[in-house]
Coordinates of C-alpha atoms in Angstrom, one line a residue:
Chain A
X1 CA 0.0 0.0 0.0
X2 CA 1.3 3.4 -0.9
X3 CA 0.8 6.2 1.6
X4 CA -2.3 8.2 0.7
X5 CA -1.7 11.9 0.3
X6 CA -5.3 13.1 -0.2
X7 CA -8.7 12.4 1.3
X8 CA -9.8 11.0 -2.0
X9 CA -6.9 8.5 -2.1
X10 CA -7.4 7.5 1.6
X11 CA -11.1 7.1 1.1
X12 CA -10.5 5.0 -2.1
X13 CA -8.2 2.7 -0.2
X14 CA -10.8 2.3 2.6
X15 CA -13.6 1.7 0.1
X16 CA -11.6 -1.0 -1.9
X17 CA -10.6 -2.6 1.5
X18 CA -7.0 -2.1 0.6
X19 CA -6.4 -0.3 3.9
X20 CA -8.4 -0.2 7.0
X21 CA -8.8 2.9 9.1
X22 CA -6.7 1.3 11.8
X23 CA -3.9 0.5 9.3
X24 CA -4.0 4.1 8.1
X25 CA -4.0 5.6 11.6
X26 CA -1.0 3.3 12.5
X27 CA 0.8 4.3 9.4
X28 CA 0.4 8.1 10.0
X29 CA 1.2 7.7 13.7
X30 CA 4.4 6.0 12.8
X31 CA 5.3 8.7 10.3
X32 CA 4.7 11.3 13.0
X33 CA 6.9 9.5 15.4
X34 CA 9.8 9.0 13.0
X35 CA 9.6 12.3 11.0
X36 CA 8.0 15.1 13.1
X37 CA 11.2 15.6 15.1
X38 CA 12.5 17.4 12.0
X39 CA 9.6 19.9 11.6
X40 CA 7.8 20.0 15.0
X41 CA 4.4 20.3 13.5
X42 CA 2.5 18.6 16.4
X43 CA 2.1 19.8 20.0
X44 CA 0.1 16.7 21.1
X45 CA -0.2 13.4 19.3
X46 CA -3.3 11.4 20.0
X47 CA -1.8 7.9 19.9
X48 CA -4.6 6.1 21.8
X49 CA -7.5 8.3 20.8
X50 CA -6.6 8.1 17.1
X51 CA -6.5 4.3 17.2
X52 CA -9.8 4.2 19.2
X53 CA -11.5 6.4 16.6
X54 CA -10.0 4.3 13.8
X55 CA -11.4 1.1 15.4
X56 CA -14.8 2.7 15.7
X57 CA -14.7 3.8 12.0
X58 CA -13.6 0.4 11.0
X59 CA -16.5 -1.2 12.8
X60 CA -19.0 1.3 11.4
X61 CA -17.8 0.7 7.9
X62 CA -17.7 -3.1 8.2
X63 CA -21.3 -2.9 9.4
X64 CA -22.2 -1.1 6.2
X65 CA -22.6 2.3 8.0
X66 CA -20.4 4.5 5.8
X67 CA -20.5 8.1 6.8
X68 CA -18.8 9.7 3.7
X69 CA -15.4 10.7 2.3
X70 CA -13.8 11.6 5.7
X71 CA -14.8 8.3 7.3
X72 CA -11.6 6.6 8.6
X73 CA -9.3 9.3 7.1
X74 CA -6.4 10.6 9.3
X75 CA -6.5 14.3 9.8
X76 CA -5.2 16.8 12.3
X77 CA -6.5 19.9 14.1
X78 CA -4.7 23.2 15.0
X79 CA -4.3 23.3 18.7
X80 CA -6.7 26.3 18.9
X81 CA -9.8 24.1 18.8
X82 CA -10.7 22.9 22.2
X83 CA -11.0 19.1 22.5
X84 CA -12.8 17.4 25.4
X85 CA -10.4 15.7 27.8
X86 CA -7.4 16.4 25.6
X87 CA -4.9 19.2 26.3
X88 CA -5.5 22.3 24.2
X89 CA -2.6 24.8 24.5
X90 CA -3.1 27.4 21.8
X91 CA 0.7 27.4 21.5
X92 CA 1.0 29.1 24.9
X93 CA 2.5 28.5 28.3
X94 CA -0.7 30.1 29.6
X95 CA -2.7 27.0 28.5
X96 CA 0.0 24.4 28.6
X97 CA -2.0 22.3 31.1
X98 CA -5.5 23.2 30.0
X99 CA -7.7 20.1 29.5
X100 CA -11.1 21.4 28.1
X101 CA -14.3 20.0 29.5
X102 CA -16.1 20.3 26.1
X103 CA -15.5 20.0 22.3
X104 CA -15.4 22.9 19.8
X105 CA -18.0 22.6 17.1
X106 CA -15.3 22.1 14.5
X107 CA -13.8 19.1 16.4
X108 CA -17.3 17.7 17.1
X109 CA -18.3 17.9 13.4
X110 CA -15.1 16.4 12.2
X111 CA -15.4 13.5 14.6
X112 CA -19.1 13.1 13.6
X113 CA -18.0 12.8 10.0
X114 CA -15.9 9.7 11.1
X115 CA -12.5 11.2 10.5
X116 CA -9.6 10.1 12.7
X117 CA -7.9 12.9 14.5
X118 CA -4.2 12.2 14.8
X119 CA -3.4 15.1 17.1
X120 CA -3.1 18.8 17.6
X121 CA -0.9 20.9 15.4
X122 CA 1.7 23.5 16.5
X123 CA 0.8 27.1 16.0
X124 CA 1.9 30.7 16.8
X125 CA 1.0 31.6 20.4
X126 CA -2.7 32.5 20.4
X127 CA -2.5 32.5 16.6
X128 CA -0.5 35.7 16.7
X129 CA 2.3 35.4 14.2
X130 CA 3.2 34.9 10.6
X131 CA 6.1 32.4 11.0
X132 CA 5.2 30.0 13.8
X133 CA 8.2 31.2 15.7
X134 CA 6.0 32.5 18.6
X135 CA 4.9 29.1 19.8
X136 CA 5.8 28.2 23.4
X137 CA 6.4 24.7 22.0
X138 CA 9.2 25.8 19.6
X139 CA 9.1 26.9 16.0
X140 CA 7.7 24.7 13.3
X141 CA 10.1 24.2 10.3
X142 CA 9.1 24.3 6.7
X143 CA 9.4 20.8 5.3
X144 CA 10.7 22.1 2.0
X145 CA 13.7 23.7 3.8
X146 CA 14.0 23.3 7.5
X147 CA 16.0 26.5 7.9
X148 CA 12.9 28.4 6.9
X149 CA 9.5 29.2 8.5
X150 CA 6.3 27.4 7.4
X151 CA 4.4 30.7 7.8
X152 CA 1.8 31.2 10.5
X153 CA -0.2 31.1 12.5
X154 CA -1.5 27.7 11.2
X155 CA 2.1 26.7 10.4
X156 CA 1.9 23.3 12.1
X157 CA -1.2 22.4 10.1
X158 CA 0.4 23.5 6.8
X159 CA 3.7 21.8 7.5
X160 CA 2.1 18.5 8.7
X161 CA -0.1 18.5 5.6
X162 CA 2.7 19.2 3.2
X163 CA 5.0 16.6 4.8
X164 CA 2.1 14.1 4.8
X165 CA 2.1 13.7 8.6
X166 CA -1.7 14.0 8.2
X167 CA -3.8 13.8 5.1
X168 CA -5.3 17.3 5.8
X169 CA -5.8 19.6 8.8
X170 CA -8.1 22.4 10.0
X171 CA -6.6 25.8 10.9
X172 CA -7.8 29.3 11.6
X173 CA -7.3 32.5 9.7
X174 CA -7.6 36.0 11.3
X175 CA -5.3 37.9 8.9
X176 CA -4.0 35.2 6.6
X177 CA -3.1 32.4 9.1
X178 CA -4.4 29.6 6.8
X179 CA -3.6 31.0 3.4
X180 CA -0.1 32.3 4.1
X181 CA 1.3 29.1 5.6
X182 CA -0.6 27.2 2.8
X183 CA 1.3 29.3 0.3
X184 CA 4.7 28.9 2.1
X185 CA 4.3 25.1 2.4
X186 CA 2.8 24.4 -1.0
X187 CA -0.6 23.2 0.1
X188 CA -4.2 24.5 -0.4
X189 CA -5.5 26.7 2.4
X190 CA -9.0 28.2 2.6
X191 CA -10.6 30.8 4.8
X192 CA -14.3 30.7 4.4
X193 CA -16.6 33.7 4.6
X194 CA -16.8 35.1 8.1
X195 CA -19.8 33.4 9.7
X196 CA -19.7 30.2 7.5
X197 CA -18.0 28.1 10.2
X198 CA -18.9 28.1 13.9
X199 CA -16.3 29.7 16.2
X200 CA -17.7 27.8 19.3
X201 CA -14.8 26.4 21.2
X202 CA -12.2 28.0 18.9
X203 CA -10.0 30.0 21.2
X204 CA -10.7 33.6 20.4
X205 CA -8.1 36.0 19.0
X206 CA -10.0 38.7 17.2
X207 CA -13.7 37.8 17.2
X208 CA -14.8 39.9 14.2
X209 CA -12.1 38.4 12.0
X210 CA -11.4 34.8 13.1
X211 CA -12.6 32.0 10.9
X212 CA -11.7 28.3 10.7
X213 CA -10.9 26.5 7.4
X214 CA -9.1 23.6 5.8
X215 CA -5.5 23.0 4.8
X216 CA -5.2 20.1 2.3
X217 CA -3.3 18.9 -0.7
X218 CA -6.0 19.5 -3.2
X219 CA -8.9 21.9 -3.7
X220 CA -11.3 18.9 -3.7
X221 CA -10.1 17.8 -0.3
X222 CA -10.5 21.4 1.0
X223 CA -14.0 21.4 -0.3
X224 CA -14.8 18.0 1.4
X225 CA -13.5 19.4 4.8
X226 CA -15.4 22.7 4.3
X227 CA -18.6 20.9 3.7
X228 CA -18.1 18.9 6.9
X229 CA -17.4 21.9 9.2
X230 CA -19.6 24.6 7.7
X231 CA -23.1 25.5 8.9
X232 CA -25.1 27.3 11.5
X233 CA -24.5 26.5 15.1
X234 CA -26.8 27.7 17.9
X235 CA -23.8 28.0 20.1
X236 CA -22.3 30.8 17.9
X237 CA -24.6 33.7 17.2
X238 CA -22.2 34.9 14.4
X239 CA -22.5 31.7 12.5
X240 CA -25.0 32.3 9.7
X241 CA -28.1 30.4 9.2
X242 CA -27.5 29.5 5.6
X243 CA -27.6 25.9 4.3
X244 CA -24.1 24.5 3.9
X245 CA -23.5 23.2 0.4
X246 CA -21.8 20.0 -0.7
X247 CA -18.9 22.0 -2.1
X248 CA -17.0 19.0 -3.4
X249 CA -19.9 17.5 -5.4
X250 CA -20.6 20.9 -6.9
X251 CA -17.0 21.5 -8.0
X252 CA -16.6 22.5 -11.6
X253 CA -13.5 23.3 -13.5
X254 CA -15.4 25.4 -16.1
X255 CA -14.4 29.0 -15.7
X256 CA -15.4 30.1 -19.2
X257 CA -16.7 33.7 -19.1
X258 CA -16.0 34.1 -15.4
X259 CA -14.6 37.6 -14.7
X260 CA -11.3 37.5 -12.7
X261 CA -10.3 40.8 -11.2
X262 CA -6.6 41.7 -10.9
X263 CA -6.1 44.5 -8.3
X264 CA -3.2 46.6 -9.5
X265 CA -2.5 47.6 -5.8
X266 CA -1.7 43.9 -5.0
X267 CA 1.5 43.9 -7.2
X268 CA 3.3 45.9 -4.5
X269 CA 6.8 47.2 -4.7
X270 CA 9.2 44.9 -2.9
X271 CA 7.4 41.8 -4.1
X272 CA 9.7 38.9 -4.9
X273 CA 10.0 39.0 -8.7
X274 CA 9.8 35.2 -8.9
X275 CA 6.5 35.3 -7.0
X276 CA 5.1 37.9 -9.3
X277 CA 6.2 35.9 -12.4
X278 CA 4.5 32.7 -11.2
X279 CA 1.3 34.6 -10.2
X280 CA 1.1 36.4 -13.6
X281 CA 1.6 33.1 -15.3
X282 CA -1.2 31.6 -13.3
X283 CA -3.5 34.4 -14.2
X284 CA -2.6 33.9 -17.9
X285 CA -3.5 30.2 -17.4
X286 CA -6.9 31.2 -16.1
X287 CA -7.3 33.3 -19.2
X288 CA -6.4 30.3 -21.4
X289 CA -9.1 28.4 -19.6
X290 CA -11.6 30.9 -20.8
X291 CA -11.8 33.4 -17.9
X292 CA -12.0 37.1 -18.6
X293 CA -9.2 39.0 -16.9
X294 CA -10.2 42.5 -15.7
X295 CA -7.8 45.0 -14.2
X296 CA -9.4 46.5 -11.1
X297 CA -8.5 48.9 -8.3
X298 CA -8.9 48.4 -4.6
X299 CA -7.5 51.8 -3.6
X300 CA -7.6 51.4 0.2
X301 CA -5.7 48.1 0.2
X302 CA -2.5 49.8 1.3
X303 CA -4.2 50.8 4.6
X304 CA -5.3 47.3 5.4
X305 CA -2.3 46.3 7.5
X306 CA -2.6 49.5 9.7
X307 CA -6.3 49.0 10.0
X308 CA -5.8 45.4 11.0
X309 CA -3.1 46.2 13.6
X310 CA -5.6 48.4 15.4
X311 CA -8.7 46.2 15.2
X312 CA -7.2 42.8 15.8
X313 CA -5.0 43.7 18.8
X314 CA -8.0 45.7 20.3
X315 CA -10.2 42.7 20.1
X316 CA -7.4 40.5 21.4
X317 CA -6.7 42.7 24.4
X318 CA -10.3 42.2 25.4
X319 CA -10.4 38.5 24.6
X320 CA -7.2 37.7 26.4
X321 CA -8.3 39.5 29.6
X322 CA -9.8 36.2 30.6
X323 CA -6.3 34.6 31.2
X324 CA -6.0 35.8 34.7
X325 CA -4.4 32.9 36.6
X326 CA -7.7 32.1 38.4
X327 CA -9.9 29.8 36.4
X328 CA -8.1 27.5 34.0
X329 CA -4.7 29.0 33.2
X330 CA -1.1 29.1 34.3
X331 CA -0.7 30.7 37.8
X332 CA 2.6 32.1 39.0
X333 CA 4.2 30.6 42.1
X334 CA 3.3 31.9 45.6
X335 CA 1.3 35.0 44.7
X336 CA 1.3 37.4 47.6
X337 CA -1.8 39.4 46.6
X338 CA -4.5 39.3 44.0
X339 CA -2.7 42.0 42.1
X340 CA 0.5 40.1 42.2
X341 CA -1.3 37.0 41.0
X342 CA -2.8 38.8 37.9
X343 CA 0.4 40.6 36.9
X344 CA 2.9 37.8 37.4
X345 CA 0.6 35.0 36.0
X346 CA 0.0 37.1 32.8
X347 CA 3.6 38.3 32.5
X348 CA 5.0 34.8 32.9
X349 CA 2.3 33.0 30.9
X350 CA 2.3 35.1 27.7
X351 CA 5.1 35.4 25.2
X352 CA 6.4 38.7 23.8
X353 CA 4.3 38.8 20.6
X354 CA 1.1 38.2 22.6
X355 CA 2.1 40.9 25.1
X356 CA 2.9 43.3 22.2
X357 CA -0.5 42.9 20.8
X358 CA -2.3 43.2 24.1
X359 CA -0.3 46.4 24.7
X360 CA -1.2 47.8 21.3
X361 CA -4.9 47.0 21.7
X362 CA -5.1 48.3 25.2
X363 CA -3.4 51.5 24.1
X364 CA -5.7 51.9 21.1
X365 CA -8.8 51.5 23.3
X366 CA -7.6 53.7 26.1
X367 CA -9.0 57.0 27.0
X368 CA -7.7 59.7 24.7
X369 CA -6.6 57.4 21.9
X370 CA -9.9 55.6 21.1
X371 CA -11.1 58.0 18.4
X372 CA -7.7 58.5 16.8
X373 CA -7.0 54.7 16.6
X374 CA -9.9 52.3 17.1
X375 CA -12.7 54.5 15.7
X376 CA -10.5 55.6 12.8
X377 CA -9.6 52.0 12.0
X378 CA -13.3 51.0 12.0
X379 CA -14.1 53.7 9.5
X380 CA -11.2 52.7 7.3
X381 CA -12.6 49.2 7.5
X382 CA -15.8 50.5 5.9
X383 CA -13.7 52.0 3.1
X384 CA -11.9 48.7 2.5
X385 CA -15.3 46.9 2.4
X386 CA -16.7 49.5 -0.1
X387 CA -13.7 48.9 -2.4
X388 CA -14.6 45.2 -2.6
X389 CA -18.3 46.0 -3.1
X390 CA -17.4 48.2 -6.0
X391 CA -15.2 45.5 -7.5
X392 CA -18.0 42.9 -7.3
X393 CA -20.0 45.0 -9.8
X394 CA -17.3 44.2 -12.4
X395 CA -15.8 40.8 -11.4
X396 CA -16.8 37.5 -10.0
X397 CA -13.5 36.7 -8.2
X398 CA -10.2 38.5 -7.4
X399 CA -6.8 36.9 -8.0
X400 CA -3.4 37.9 -6.6
X401 CA -0.4 36.4 -4.9
X402 CA -1.1 35.0 -1.4
X403 CA 2.2 36.2 0.1
X404 CA 4.6 38.7 -1.6
X405 CA 7.5 36.3 -0.8
X406 CA 8.4 32.7 -0.4
X407 CA 9.2 31.1 3.0
X408 CA 11.7 33.3 4.8
X409 CA 14.5 32.2 7.1
X410 CA 13.9 31.3 10.7
X411 CA 14.9 34.4 12.8
X412 CA 14.9 36.7 9.8
X413 CA 12.0 38.9 11.1
X414 CA 11.7 38.2 14.8
X415 CA 13.5 41.4 15.9
X416 CA 11.3 43.6 13.6
X417 CA 7.6 43.0 14.4
X418 CA 6.5 45.6 11.8
X419 CA 8.4 43.8 9.0
X420 CA 6.7 40.5 10.2
X421 CA 3.3 42.2 10.2
X422 CA 3.7 43.3 6.5
X423 CA 4.0 39.6 5.5
X424 CA 0.2 39.5 5.6
X425 CA -0.3 42.5 3.4
X426 CA -2.1 40.6 0.7
X427 CA -4.2 38.3 2.9
X428 CA -5.5 40.8 5.5
X429 CA -8.1 42.7 3.3
X430 CA -10.1 39.5 3.0
X431 CA -10.5 39.2 6.8
X432 CA -11.3 42.9 7.2
X433 CA -14.1 42.5 4.7
X434 CA -15.1 39.0 5.9
X435 CA -14.7 37.4 2.4
X436 CA -13.8 33.8 1.4
X437 CA -10.3 33.3 0.1
X438 CA -8.1 30.4 -0.9
X439 CA -4.4 29.9 -1.6
X440 CA -3.6 27.3 -4.2
X441 CA 0.0 26.3 -5.2
X442 CA 1.1 27.9 -8.4
X443 CA 4.8 27.0 -8.8
X444 CA 8.2 27.1 -7.2
X445 CA 11.0 29.6 -6.9
X446 CA 14.5 28.9 -8.2
X447 CA 15.3 27.8 -4.6
X448 CA 12.5 25.2 -4.8
X449 CA 10.2 27.0 -2.4
X450 CA 6.4 27.0 -3.1
X451 CA 4.5 30.0 -4.3
X452 CA 0.7 30.5 -3.8
X453 CA -2.1 32.0 -5.9
X454 CA -4.8 33.7 -3.9
X455 CA -8.4 33.7 -5.1
X456 CA -10.9 35.9 -3.2
X457 CA -14.7 35.8 -3.7
X458 CA -18.0 37.4 -2.8
X459 CA -19.4 36.8 0.7
X460 CA -20.8 33.2 1.0
X461 CA -19.7 32.4 -2.6
X462 CA -17.2 29.8 -1.5
X463 CA -18.2 27.6 -4.5
X464 CA -17.0 30.0 -7.2
X465 CA -13.7 30.5 -5.2
X466 CA -13.2 26.8 -5.1
X467 CA -14.2 26.3 -8.7
X468 CA -11.6 28.8 -9.9
X469 CA -8.9 27.3 -7.7
X470 CA -9.9 23.8 -8.9
X471 CA -9.8 24.8 -12.6
X472 CA -6.3 26.2 -12.2
X473 CA -5.2 23.2 -10.1
X474 CA -6.5 20.6 -12.6
X475 CA -4.8 22.3 -15.5
X476 CA -1.4 22.6 -13.8
X477 CA -1.4 19.8 -11.1
X478 CA 1.5 21.2 -9.1
X479 CA 0.4 18.8 -6.2
X480 CA 1.2 15.8 -8.4
X481 CA 4.5 17.1 -9.6
X482 CA 6.1 17.9 -6.2
X483 CA 5.9 16.4 -2.8
X484 CA 7.4 18.0 0.3
X485 CA 10.0 15.8 1.9
X486 CA 9.3 15.6 5.7
X487 CA 12.1 17.9 6.6
Chain B
X1 CA 3.0 58.7 16.7
X2 CA 5.9 57.7 19.0
X3 CA 5.0 56.4 22.3
X4 CA 6.8 57.4 25.5
X5 CA 8.1 55.0 28.2
X6 CA 5.5 56.4 30.5
X7 CA 2.7 55.6 28.1
X8 CA 3.9 52.1 27.8
X9 CA 4.0 51.8 31.6
X10 CA 0.5 53.2 32.0
X11 CA -0.8 50.8 29.3
X12 CA 1.0 47.9 31.0
X13 CA -0.9 48.8 34.2
X14 CA -4.2 48.7 32.4
X15 CA -3.3 45.4 30.7
X16 CA -2.1 43.8 33.9
X17 CA 1.4 43.2 32.5
X18 CA 4.8 44.0 33.9
X19 CA 8.2 44.3 32.2
X20 CA 11.8 44.5 33.1
X21 CA 13.8 47.6 32.0
X22 CA 15.2 46.0 28.9
X23 CA 11.9 44.7 27.7
X24 CA 10.3 48.1 28.5
X25 CA 12.8 49.9 26.3
X26 CA 12.4 47.3 23.5
X27 CA 8.6 47.5 23.6
X28 CA 8.7 51.3 23.7
X29 CA 10.7 51.3 20.5
X30 CA 8.8 48.5 18.7
X31 CA 5.3 49.9 19.6
X32 CA 6.5 53.3 18.6
X33 CA 7.5 52.0 15.1
X34 CA 4.2 50.2 14.7
X35 CA 2.2 53.3 15.7
X36 CA 4.2 55.6 13.4
X37 CA 3.3 53.2 10.6
X38 CA -0.4 53.2 11.6
X39 CA -0.4 57.0 11.6
X40 CA -0.8 56.7 7.8
X41 CA -4.6 56.2 8.5
X42 CA -4.7 59.9 9.4
X43 CA -4.2 60.7 5.6
X44 CA -7.7 59.5 4.9
X45 CA -10.7 61.7 5.2
X46 CA -13.2 59.6 7.1
X47 CA -15.5 62.5 8.4
X48 CA -18.6 61.1 6.8
X49 CA -17.8 57.4 6.9
X50 CA -19.7 55.1 9.2
X51 CA -17.5 52.8 11.4
X52 CA -17.8 49.0 10.8
X53 CA -17.5 46.9 14.0
X54 CA -18.7 43.7 12.3
X55 CA -19.2 42.5 8.8
X56 CA -22.5 40.7 9.4
X57 CA -25.8 42.3 10.3
X58 CA -26.1 40.9 13.7
X59 CA -29.2 40.5 15.8
X60 CA -29.6 38.9 19.2
X61 CA -31.1 35.5 18.7
X62 CA -33.6 34.3 21.2
X63 CA -34.1 30.8 22.5
X64 CA -36.5 29.1 24.9
X65 CA -35.6 29.6 28.5
X66 CA -34.8 26.0 29.2
X67 CA -32.3 24.7 31.7
X68 CA -29.5 23.0 29.8
X69 CA -26.4 22.2 31.8
X70 CA -23.4 22.1 29.4
X71 CA -20.7 21.6 32.0
X72 CA -20.9 20.6 35.6
X73 CA -19.4 22.6 38.5
X74 CA -16.7 19.9 38.8
X75 CA -15.8 20.3 35.1
X76 CA -15.7 24.1 35.4
X77 CA -13.3 23.7 38.3
X78 CA -11.2 21.0 36.7
X79 CA -8.5 23.3 35.4
X80 CA -8.4 25.7 38.3
X81 CA -4.9 26.4 39.6
X82 CA -6.5 26.9 43.1
X83 CA -9.8 25.6 44.3
X84 CA -11.6 24.7 47.5
X85 CA -15.0 23.0 47.6
X86 CA -17.0 24.6 44.8
X87 CA -14.9 27.7 44.6
X88 CA -11.9 29.1 42.8
X89 CA -9.4 30.4 45.3
X90 CA -7.2 33.5 45.2
X91 CA -4.9 35.2 47.7
X92 CA -6.8 37.0 50.5
X93 CA -8.3 40.3 49.2
X94 CA -9.6 41.7 52.5
X95 CA -7.0 42.8 55.1
X96 CA -7.0 41.3 58.5
X97 CA -8.4 43.5 61.2
X98 CA -6.2 43.6 64.3

């Protein structure tokens, strides 16, 4: 049996009885045990729980109770989704011993679909980072070149998927945290429309921006996972009450006549010329496939990073106030007073990047600065949304690079947070406007590092976004040509 | 705009964080650099622009007022770093009266 790389391949092996869910789980657990030391993509591996889930799947399938394409398939979860009775750290010392008493809706739905969860992927602390270097559990390394970062914050999910230490994973994206690591690791990563997937039990970073989504080798696999996790949840009042489609069955590679907008502002100065070349070539490919290429303008794009670095830290400073050393978090040793307990537990439990963002948000929300920063950013958010609304009158999707560069070296940007923040310049607007976006591999640099094409779509039009990515992927098949070595 | 060391200290007090001198200097410089970059937003005229706090039109959903215990007291206390009976414990807040 060859090791399956996609959900489709794994499901076919199970269907033809060439591999059982237990055999697949054992195979992947062995791979993690022998290979993950090189890339550090897991925080917690579920050796026993995975085998137990696999045995359950095997029994259900043998009794003729087949639940669908994820049944018995080994996947992973970013360690931001709380999982009942299994440690959930969010990449932080603050939660290193946190064992949640309930399941996130995403975890619950994936388990209900019969998938076998192998463990919890490494991530930037509280999802704050673009390189996975802020994790309390050590940096994740890019499987294509272990001197380089995998991107972040869902870097463990992207690296584990690329190195085939899971068939696919689910991550979260607040400013690019699924798409950017997807791009840097050469896998597909999708952020659905804000509200498409329940945020219940997904540890909050910036509540008006956070959204869960798949990292997978193919667009079809991403569509399968999205169908499984999407939908209204009474436990999350921001999850929308729209029927979740069967995105994979509805996939179509026909893009004839579809209007693809190319925002001129997205080909920024300082962009890696090799990235620009690959993305322009990908756009030409879409034109060959029959899409109409339309140049558009999103004039406020250049303000997106500044807007984001007010809104996201402001929301974070409020969300992270709950980590106080009292209820379920790290507590400092021998606190003398309640004040001492708060200050030392928080100062010892959070890493520097999290503290920087709490400080930035607290400052932006504090008396005297609220209007100049927070209110101003909310108004610019309106302008950025209006740019997109204007664009949708002319085009059906928007295409650009996902990241202006390929994977950078570990340590290259850690001393300059602003430089790090600018890594997400092309992915942030999508979150600010709540739009669906996907990164699909579109080639390699001369140093053999993956490059990603980003497709953004109208609110709740995930299907068109997936279709365009699928059309491009099926005509180029980068995922067949190249496989990331596991470090 | 640049931020002063005093501003950083005041903000840390609000955020319940404390820093050693070296980190305080580093944060003052880094937060200053970020805020200078963010000052570009002042270029935009937003006088007549409505703020967006959320992309969705949100309304408060109602449900039936039914008792539904999602987690037990025991579960809720299971991760507490300090607990006694059914309570979280913290250092004494009220001073002893002599």
